PDB file of C-alpha atoms in Angstrom:
ATOM      1  CA  MET A   1      33.790  -2.120  24.715  1.00  0.00           C
ATOM      2  CA  SER A   2      31.413  -3.676  22.009  1.00  0.00           C
ATOM      3  CA  LEU A   3      31.559  -3.110  18.269  1.00  0.00           C
ATOM      4  CA  SER A   4      28.518  -0.800  18.265  1.00  0.00           C
ATOM      5  CA  ASP A   5      29.777   1.265  21.363  1.00  0.00           C
ATOM      6  CA  SER A   6      33.010   1.707  19.610  1.00  0.00           C
ATOM      7  CA  TRP A   7      31.438   2.666  16.346  1.00  0.00           C
ATOM      8  CA  ALA A   8      29.315   5.287  18.362  1.00  0.00           C
ATOM      9  CA  VAL A   9      32.181   7.226  19.860  1.00  0.00           C
ATOM     10  CA  SER A  10      33.996   7.649  16.434  1.00  0.00           C
ATOM     11  CA  GLN A  11      33.485  10.765  14.248  1.00  0.00           C
ATOM     12  CA  PRO A  12      30.926  10.429  11.491  1.00  0.00           C
ATOM     13  CA  THR A  13      31.972  11.721   8.147  1.00  0.00           C
ATOM     14  CA  ALA A  14      30.627  15.088   7.132  1.00  0.00           C
ATOM     15  CA  THR A  15      28.035  15.427   4.637  1.00  0.00           C
ATOM     16  CA  ARG A  16      26.076  18.140   2.998  1.00  0.00           C
ATOM     17  CA  MET A  17      22.418  17.035   4.102  1.00  0.00           C
ATOM     18  CA  SER A  18      19.774  17.313   6.946  1.00  0.00           C
ATOM     19  CA  ALA A  19      20.367  16.111  10.355  1.00  0.00           C
ATOM     20  CA  ALA A  20      18.150  12.937  10.012  1.00  0.00           C
ATOM     21  CA  GLU A  21      19.778  12.144   6.516  1.00  0.00           C
ATOM     22  CA  ALA A  22      23.014  12.336   8.023  1.00  0.00           C
ATOM     23  CA  VAL A  23      22.227  10.169  10.921  1.00  0.00           C
ATOM     24  CA  PHE A  24      20.470   7.584   8.498  1.00  0.00           C
ATOM     25  CA  ALA A  25      23.250   7.500   6.134  1.00  0.00           C
ATOM     26  CA  ASP A  26      25.846   6.853   8.807  1.00  0.00           C
ATOM     27  CA  LEU A  27      23.893   4.020  10.325  1.00  0.00           C
ATOM     28  CA  ARG A  28      22.951   2.350   6.856  1.00  0.00           C
ATOM     29  CA  ASP A  29      26.688   2.627   5.802  1.00  0.00           C
ATOM     30  CA  ALA A  30      27.769   0.888   9.320  1.00  0.00           C
ATOM     31  CA  ILE A  31      25.343  -1.500   8.745  1.00  0.00           C
ATOM     32  CA  VAL A  32      26.099  -2.692   5.115  1.00  0.00           C
ATOM     33  CA  SER A  33      29.903  -2.095   5.720  1.00  0.00           C
ATOM     34  CA  GLY A  34      29.563  -4.720   9.064  1.00  0.00           C
ATOM     35  CA  GLN A  35      30.788  -2.441  11.380  1.00  0.00           C
ATOM     36  CA  LEU A  36      27.274  -2.948  12.920  1.00  0.00           C
ATOM     37  CA  GLU A  37      26.949  -6.756  12.562  1.00  0.00           C
ATOM     38  CA  ILE A  38      24.030  -8.606  12.168  1.00  0.00           C
ATOM     39  CA  GLY A  39      22.429  -9.434  15.492  1.00  0.00           C
ATOM     40  CA  SER A  40      24.442  -6.572  17.286  1.00  0.00           C
ATOM     41  CA  LYS A  41      22.200  -4.046  19.279  1.00  0.00           C
ATOM     42  CA  LEU A  42      22.497  -0.567  18.445  1.00  0.00           C
ATOM     43  CA  PRO A  43      23.735   2.229  20.791  1.00  0.00           C
ATOM     44  CA  ALA A  44      21.143   3.885  22.704  1.00  0.00           C
ATOM     45  CA  GLU A  45      19.655   6.942  21.551  1.00  0.00           C
ATOM     46  CA  SER A  46      21.552   8.982  23.783  1.00  0.00           C
ATOM     47  CA  ALA A  47      24.831   7.861  22.336  1.00  0.00           C
ATOM     48  CA  LEU A  48      23.844   8.510  18.991  1.00  0.00           C
ATOM     49  CA  ALA A  49      22.640  11.767  19.907  1.00  0.00           C
ATOM     50  CA  ALA A  50      25.881  12.375  21.145  1.00  0.00           C
ATOM     51  CA  ARG A  51      27.679  10.912  18.249  1.00  0.00           C
ATOM     52  CA  HIS A  52      25.920  13.399  15.650  1.00  0.00           C
ATOM     53  CA  GLY A  53      25.144  16.317  17.993  1.00  0.00           C
ATOM     54  CA  VAL A  54      21.555  16.336  17.326  1.00  0.00           C
ATOM     55  CA  SER A  55      18.223  15.565  19.206  1.00  0.00           C
ATOM     56  CA  ARG A  56      16.675  12.321  20.313  1.00  0.00           C
ATOM     57  CA  SER A  57      13.580  13.079  18.090  1.00  0.00           C
ATOM     58  CA  VAL A  58      16.204  13.162  15.025  1.00  0.00           C
ATOM     59  CA  ILE A  59      17.679   9.592  15.895  1.00  0.00           C
ATOM     60  CA  ARG A  60      14.209   8.219  15.989  1.00  0.00           C
ATOM     61  CA  GLU A  61      13.482   9.629  12.531  1.00  0.00           C
ATOM     62  CA  ALA A  62      16.728   7.784  11.106  1.00  0.00           C
ATOM     63  CA  LEU A  63      15.972   4.691  13.199  1.00  0.00           C
ATOM     64  CA  ARG A  64      12.310   4.306  11.850  1.00  0.00           C
ATOM     65  CA  SER A  65      13.622   4.330   8.415  1.00  0.00           C
ATOM     66  CA  CYS A  66      16.279   1.646   9.131  1.00  0.00           C
ATOM     67  CA  THR A  67      13.429  -0.459  10.601  1.00  0.00           C
ATOM     68  CA  ALA A  68      11.071   0.518   7.739  1.00  0.00           C
ATOM     69  CA  LEU A  69      14.018  -0.809   5.155  1.00  0.00           C
ATOM     70  CA  GLY A  70      14.001  -4.014   6.914  1.00  0.00           C
ATOM     71  CA  LEU A  71      17.467  -3.222   8.535  1.00  0.00           C
ATOM     72  CA  THR A  72      16.755  -2.949  12.191  1.00  0.00           C
ATOM     73  CA  GLU A  73      14.133  -4.520  14.395  1.00  0.00           C
ATOM     74  CA  THR A  74      12.943  -2.917  17.592  1.00  0.00           C
ATOM     75  CA  LYS A  75      12.266  -5.117  20.599  1.00  0.00           C
ATOM     76  CA  THR A  76      10.120  -3.663  23.323  1.00  0.00           C
ATOM     77  CA  GLY A  77      12.366  -3.270  26.394  1.00  0.00           C
ATOM     78  CA  ARG A  78      15.679  -4.501  24.746  1.00  0.00           C
ATOM     79  CA  GLY A  79      16.422  -2.068  22.397  1.00  0.00           C
ATOM     80  CA  THR A  80      17.007  -2.079  18.656  1.00  0.00           C
ATOM     81  CA  PHE A  81      18.989  -4.687  16.245  1.00  0.00           C
ATOM     82  CA  VAL A  82      20.538  -5.310  13.366  1.00  0.00           C
ATOM     83  CA  VAL A  83      18.661  -7.909  11.166  1.00  0.00           C
ATOM     84  CA  ARG A  84      19.828  -7.699   7.717  1.00  0.00           C
ATOM     85  CA  ASP A  85      22.824  -6.014   6.058  1.00  0.00           C
ATOM     86  CA  ARG A  86      21.230  -5.053   2.822  1.00  0.00           C
ATOM     87  CA  VAL A  87      17.768  -3.832   1.771  1.00  0.00           C
ATOM     88  CA  THR A  88      16.241  -7.329   0.471  1.00  0.00           C
ATOM     89  CA  GLY A  89      12.607  -6.805   0.917  1.00  0.00           C
ATOM     90  CA  ASP A  90       9.366  -4.697   0.773  1.00  0.00           C
ATOM     91  CA  LEU A  91       9.438  -1.423   2.451  1.00  0.00           C
ATOM     92  CA  ASP A  92       7.507  -1.950   5.885  1.00  0.00           C
ATOM     93  CA  ILE A  93       5.370   1.303   6.675  1.00  0.00           C
ATOM     94  CA  GLY A  94       3.399   0.390   9.855  1.00  0.00           C
ATOM     95  CA  ASN A  95       0.256  -1.454   8.851  1.00  0.00           C
ATOM     96  CA  TYR A  96       0.814  -1.660   5.239  1.00  0.00           C
ATOM     97  CA  GLU A  97       3.719  -2.784   2.824  1.00  0.00           C
ATOM     98  CA  ALA A  98       5.013  -0.158   0.143  1.00  0.00           C
ATOM     99  CA  ARG A  99       4.050  -2.784  -2.553  1.00  0.00           C
ATOM    100  CA  GLU A 100       0.376  -2.495  -1.021  1.00  0.00           C
ATOM    101  CA  LEU A 101      -0.042   1.158  -0.810  1.00  0.00           C
ATOM    102  CA  MET A 102       1.127   1.501  -4.415  1.00  0.00           C
ATOM    103  CA  GLU A 103      -1.159  -0.922  -5.793  1.00  0.00           C
ATOM    104  CA  ALA A 104      -4.044   0.904  -4.341  1.00  0.00           C
ATOM    105  CA  ARG A 105      -3.191   4.391  -4.414  1.00  0.00           C
ATOM    106  CA  PRO A 106      -3.634   4.851  -8.104  1.00  0.00           C
ATOM    107  CA  HIS A 107      -7.291   3.642  -8.211  1.00  0.00           C
ATOM    108  CA  VAL A 108      -7.919   6.335  -5.615  1.00  0.00           C
ATOM    109  CA  GLU A 109      -5.704   9.138  -5.950  1.00  0.00           C
ATOM    110  CA  ILE A 110      -5.731   9.702  -9.808  1.00  0.00           C
ATOM    111  CA  PRO A 111      -9.461   9.753  -9.983  1.00  0.00           C
ATOM    112  CA  SER A 112      -9.632  11.854  -6.917  1.00  0.00           C
ATOM    113  CA  ALA A 113      -7.374  14.344  -8.197  1.00  0.00           C
ATOM    114  CA  GLY A 114      -9.329  14.490 -11.673  1.00  0.00           C
ATOM    115  CA  TRP A 115     -12.383  15.054  -9.945  1.00  0.00           C
ATOM    116  CA  ALA A 116     -11.063  17.496  -7.754  1.00  0.00           C
ATOM    117  CA  ALA A 117     -10.172  19.605 -11.141  1.00  0.00           C
ATOM    118  CA  GLU A 118     -13.985  19.379 -11.967  1.00  0.00           C
ATOM    119  CA  ARG A 119     -15.499  19.793  -8.357  1.00  0.00           C
ATOM    120  CA  ARG A 120     -13.210  21.715  -6.290  1.00  0.00           C
ATOM    121  CA  THR A 121     -14.378  25.168  -4.468  1.00  0.00           C
ATOM    122  CA  ASP A 122     -12.397  28.261  -4.525  1.00  0.00           C
ATOM    123  CA  GLU A 123     -11.723  27.179  -0.705  1.00  0.00           C
ATOM    124  CA  ASP A 124     -10.359  23.792  -1.807  1.00  0.00           C
ATOM    125  CA  LEU A 125      -8.090  25.708  -4.194  1.00  0.00           C
ATOM    126  CA  GLN A 126      -6.751  27.935  -1.756  1.00  0.00           C
ATOM    127  CA  ILE A 127      -6.115  25.019   0.585  1.00  0.00           C
ATOM    128  CA  LEU A 128      -4.085  23.310  -1.660  1.00  0.00           C
ATOM    129  CA  THR A 129      -2.146  26.465  -2.876  1.00  0.00           C
ATOM    130  CA  ASP A 130      -1.310  27.118   0.762  1.00  0.00           C
ATOM    131  CA  LEU A 131      -0.296  23.870   1.622  1.00  0.00           C
ATOM    132  CA  THR A 132       2.179  23.860  -1.475  1.00  0.00           C
ATOM    133  CA  ASP A 133       3.521  27.203  -0.770  1.00  0.00           C
ATOM    134  CA  ARG A 134       4.221  26.069   2.911  1.00  0.00           C
ATOM    135  CA  MET A 135       5.652  22.949   1.945  1.00  0.00           C
ATOM    136  CA  ARG A 136       8.216  24.656  -0.577  1.00  0.00           C
ATOM    137  CA  ARG A 137       9.081  27.022   2.243  1.00  0.00           C
ATOM    138  CA  GLU A 138       9.665  24.494   4.900  1.00  0.00           C
ATOM    139  CA  ASP A 139      13.006  23.381   6.008  1.00  0.00           C
ATOM    140  CA  ASP A 140      11.976  20.853   8.913  1.00  0.00           C
ATOM    141  CA  HIS A 141      11.731  17.258   7.775  1.00  0.00           C
ATOM    142  CA  GLN A 142       9.055  16.392  10.102  1.00  0.00           C
ATOM    143  CA  ALA A 143       7.001  19.702   9.335  1.00  0.00           C
ATOM    144  CA  TRP A 144       7.214  18.895   5.610  1.00  0.00           C
ATOM    145  CA  VAL A 145       5.880  15.279   6.003  1.00  0.00           C
ATOM    146  CA  ALA A 146       2.987  16.296   8.016  1.00  0.00           C
ATOM    147  CA  LEU A 147       2.095  18.649   5.416  1.00  0.00           C
ATOM    148  CA  ASP A 148       2.491  16.111   2.784  1.00  0.00           C
ATOM    149  CA  GLY A 149      -0.224  14.038   4.294  1.00  0.00           C
ATOM    150  CA  GLN A 150      -2.699  16.979   4.396  1.00  0.00           C
ATOM    151  CA  PHE A 151      -1.898  17.800   0.854  1.00  0.00           C
ATOM    152  CA  HIS A 152      -3.029  14.082  -0.321  1.00  0.00           C
ATOM    153  CA  THR A 153      -6.186  14.451   1.957  1.00  0.00           C
ATOM    154  CA  ALA A 154      -7.023  17.737   0.651  1.00  0.00           C
ATOM    155  CA  ILE A 155      -6.956  16.330  -3.040  1.00  0.00           C
ATOM    156  CA  ALA A 156      -9.016  13.637  -1.940  1.00  0.00           C
ATOM    157  CA  ARG A 157     -11.584  16.059  -0.052  1.00  0.00           C
ATOM    158  CA  ALA A 158     -11.639  18.333  -2.914  1.00  0.00           C
ATOM    159  CA  GLY A 159     -12.763  15.494  -5.384  1.00  0.00           C
ATOM    160  CA  LYS A 160     -16.013  15.365  -3.430  1.00  0.00           C
ATOM    161  CA  ASN A 161     -15.784  11.276  -3.114  1.00  0.00           C
ATOM    162  CA  ARG A 162     -16.359  10.559   0.820  1.00  0.00           C
ATOM    163  CA  VAL A 163     -15.389   7.203   0.196  1.00  0.00           C
ATOM    164  CA  PHE A 164     -12.255   8.112  -1.467  1.00  0.00           C
ATOM    165  CA  GLU A 165     -11.597  10.807   1.116  1.00  0.00           C
ATOM    166  CA  ALA A 166     -11.943   8.040   4.086  1.00  0.00           C
ATOM    167  CA  ILE A 167      -9.481   5.677   2.379  1.00  0.00           C
ATOM    168  CA  ILE A 168      -6.890   8.649   2.376  1.00  0.00           C
ATOM    169  CA  VAL A 169      -7.555   9.306   5.982  1.00  0.00           C
ATOM    170  CA  ASP A 170      -7.398   5.757   6.745  1.00  0.00           C
ATOM    171  CA  ILE A 171      -4.072   5.332   5.385  1.00  0.00           C
ATOM    172  CA  ARG A 172      -2.674   8.631   5.928  1.00  0.00           C
ATOM    173  CA  GLY A 173      -0.374   7.373   8.752  1.00  0.00           C
ATOM    174  CA  ALA A 174       1.391   5.045   6.343  1.00  0.00           C
ATOM    175  CA  LEU A 175       1.712   7.611   3.648  1.00  0.00           C
ATOM    176  CA  THR A 176       3.512   9.650   6.173  1.00  0.00           C
ATOM    177  CA  ARG A 177       5.760   7.162   7.208  1.00  0.00           C
ATOM    178  CA  GLN A 178       6.491   6.144   3.637  1.00  0.00           C
ATOM    179  CA  SER A 179       7.256   9.716   2.655  1.00  0.00           C
ATOM    180  CA  GLU A 180       9.382  10.102   5.648  1.00  0.00           C
ATOM    181  CA  THR A 181      11.479   7.421   4.911  1.00  0.00           C
ATOM    182  CA  LEU A 182      11.865   8.403   1.019  1.00  0.00           C
ATOM    183  CA  ASN A 183      12.847  11.645   2.101  1.00  0.00           C
ATOM    184  CA  LEU A 184      15.824  10.490   4.015  1.00  0.00           C
ATOM    185  CA  VAL A 185      16.771   7.769   1.809  1.00  0.00           C
ATOM    186  CA  ALA A 186      15.835   8.713  -1.699  1.00  0.00           C
ATOM    187  CA  ARG A 187      15.950  12.615  -0.817  1.00  0.00           C
ATOM    188  CA  ARG A 188      12.654  13.178  -2.919  1.00  0.00           C
ATOM    189  CA  ARG A 189      11.154  16.396  -1.153  1.00  0.00           C
ATOM    190  CA  GLU A 190      12.146  18.749  -3.877  1.00  0.00           C
ATOM    191  CA  MET A 191      10.795  16.736  -6.501  1.00  0.00           C
ATOM    192  CA  SER A 192       7.825  16.102  -4.834  1.00  0.00           C
ATOM    193  CA  ASN A 193       7.203  19.478  -4.284  1.00  0.00           C
ATOM    194  CA  ILE A 194       7.465  20.174  -7.909  1.00  0.00           C
ATOM    195  CA  GLU A 195       5.169  17.360  -8.704  1.00  0.00           C
ATOM    196  CA  HIS A 196       2.661  18.394  -6.266  1.00  0.00           C
ATOM    197  CA  ASP A 197       2.953  22.002  -7.847  1.00  0.00           C
ATOM    198  CA  ALA A 198       1.939  20.331 -11.004  1.00  0.00           C
ATOM    199  CA  ILE A 199      -1.181  18.476  -9.522  1.00  0.00           C
ATOM    200  CA  VAL A 200      -2.469  21.945  -8.049  1.00  0.00           C
ATOM    201  CA  ALA A 201      -2.228  23.252 -11.547  1.00  0.00           C
ATOM    202  CA  GLY A 202      -4.043  20.471 -12.937  1.00  0.00           C
ATOM    203  CA  VAL A 203      -6.744  21.019 -10.360  1.00  0.00           C
ATOM    204  CA  ARG A 204      -6.587  24.883 -11.268  1.00  0.00           C
ATOM    205  CA  SER A 205      -7.086  24.066 -14.609  1.00  0.00           C
ATOM    206  CA  GLY A 206     -10.567  22.252 -14.144  1.00  0.00           C
ATOM    207  CA  GLN A 207      -9.479  19.889 -16.592  1.00  0.00           C
ATOM    208  CA  TYR A 208     -10.134  16.093 -15.255  1.00  0.00           C
ATOM    209  CA  GLN A 209      -7.058  14.682 -17.662  1.00  0.00           C
ATOM    210  CA  GLN A 210      -4.682  17.532 -16.407  1.00  0.00           C
ATOM    211  CA  ALA A 211      -4.966  16.760 -12.873  1.00  0.00           C
ATOM    212  CA  ALA A 212      -5.190  13.169 -13.229  1.00  0.00           C
ATOM    213  CA  ASP A 213      -2.162  12.753 -15.376  1.00  0.00           C
ATOM    214  CA  ALA A 214      -0.035  15.017 -12.826  1.00  0.00           C
ATOM    215  CA  MET A 215      -0.952  12.504  -9.977  1.00  0.00           C
ATOM    216  CA  ALA A 216      -0.044   9.669 -11.944  1.00  0.00           C
ATOM    217  CA  THR A 217       3.284  11.121 -12.617  1.00  0.00           C
ATOM    218  CA  HIS A 218       3.431  11.636  -9.156  1.00  0.00           C
ATOM    219  CA  LEU A 219       2.744   8.340  -7.872  1.00  0.00           C
ATOM    220  CA  ASP A 220       4.918   6.991 -10.587  1.00  0.00           C
ATOM    221  CA  ALA A 221       7.921   8.801  -9.370  1.00  0.00           C
ATOM    222  CA  VAL A 222       7.220   7.549  -5.803  1.00  0.00           C
ATOM    223  CA  ARG A 223       6.957   3.896  -7.037  1.00  0.00           C
ATOM    224  CA  GLY A 224      10.374   4.342  -8.712  1.00  0.00           C
ATOM    225  CA  ALA A 225      11.744   5.651  -5.427  1.00  0.00           C
ATOM    226  CA  VAL A 226      10.558   2.616  -3.430  1.00  0.00           C
ATOM    227  CA  GLN A 227      11.789   0.291  -5.898  1.00  0.00           C
ATOM    228  CA  SER A 228      15.348   1.934  -6.128  1.00  0.00           C
ATOM    229  CA  LEU A 229      15.755   0.969  -2.216  1.00  0.00           C
ATOM    230  CA  SER A 230      16.181  -2.678  -2.963  1.00  0.00           C
ATOM    231  CA  ARG A 231      18.444  -2.538  -5.878  1.00  0.00           C
TER     232      ARG A 231
END
């Protein structure tokens, strides 16, 4: 039995967190501690699912976050391998790096929020309010992440600038991947809900600066969470 296989059949430490957070924390601890060494192949999804008593979809969430942090790499037809034992580089989220997103987003989303305050319709505001209400009540991690993507798209749409809306739609997949990883690693969901509420309050106020400032605060918090991953 290999080291990774023996680790897979041992019992993880119980923690108070979501299933995906628990799987990710277990994997990251095993990699950082050397229980899963650089170059070793991770156990099959079925073995990881049995170890934690969760579905394979939960395992895939955690594995995506490990890959995004640069700890693992999935090779088609061969499996997922440990490539680093600590976070040393930029967060990799699909077609973009976190650095690229964080450099671009303020130039699009801050003015979009401001214009949404000035240009939104009653229907736009109702959509945003409904989304934040649903996010606050949502317990399912993946469902919350999907709503997060819808929220940022709805802000851009309410701003009535089709160029900015098209940009957000284009990068929405990367935004969702980033949100998924930060929620697992930095447990950002509760604070994101609070920040989203402030953005909607700014849009409701009709005041450009209030909405723009609320979006800037949110993006600053996201940037801080991303930067904390490699410390």
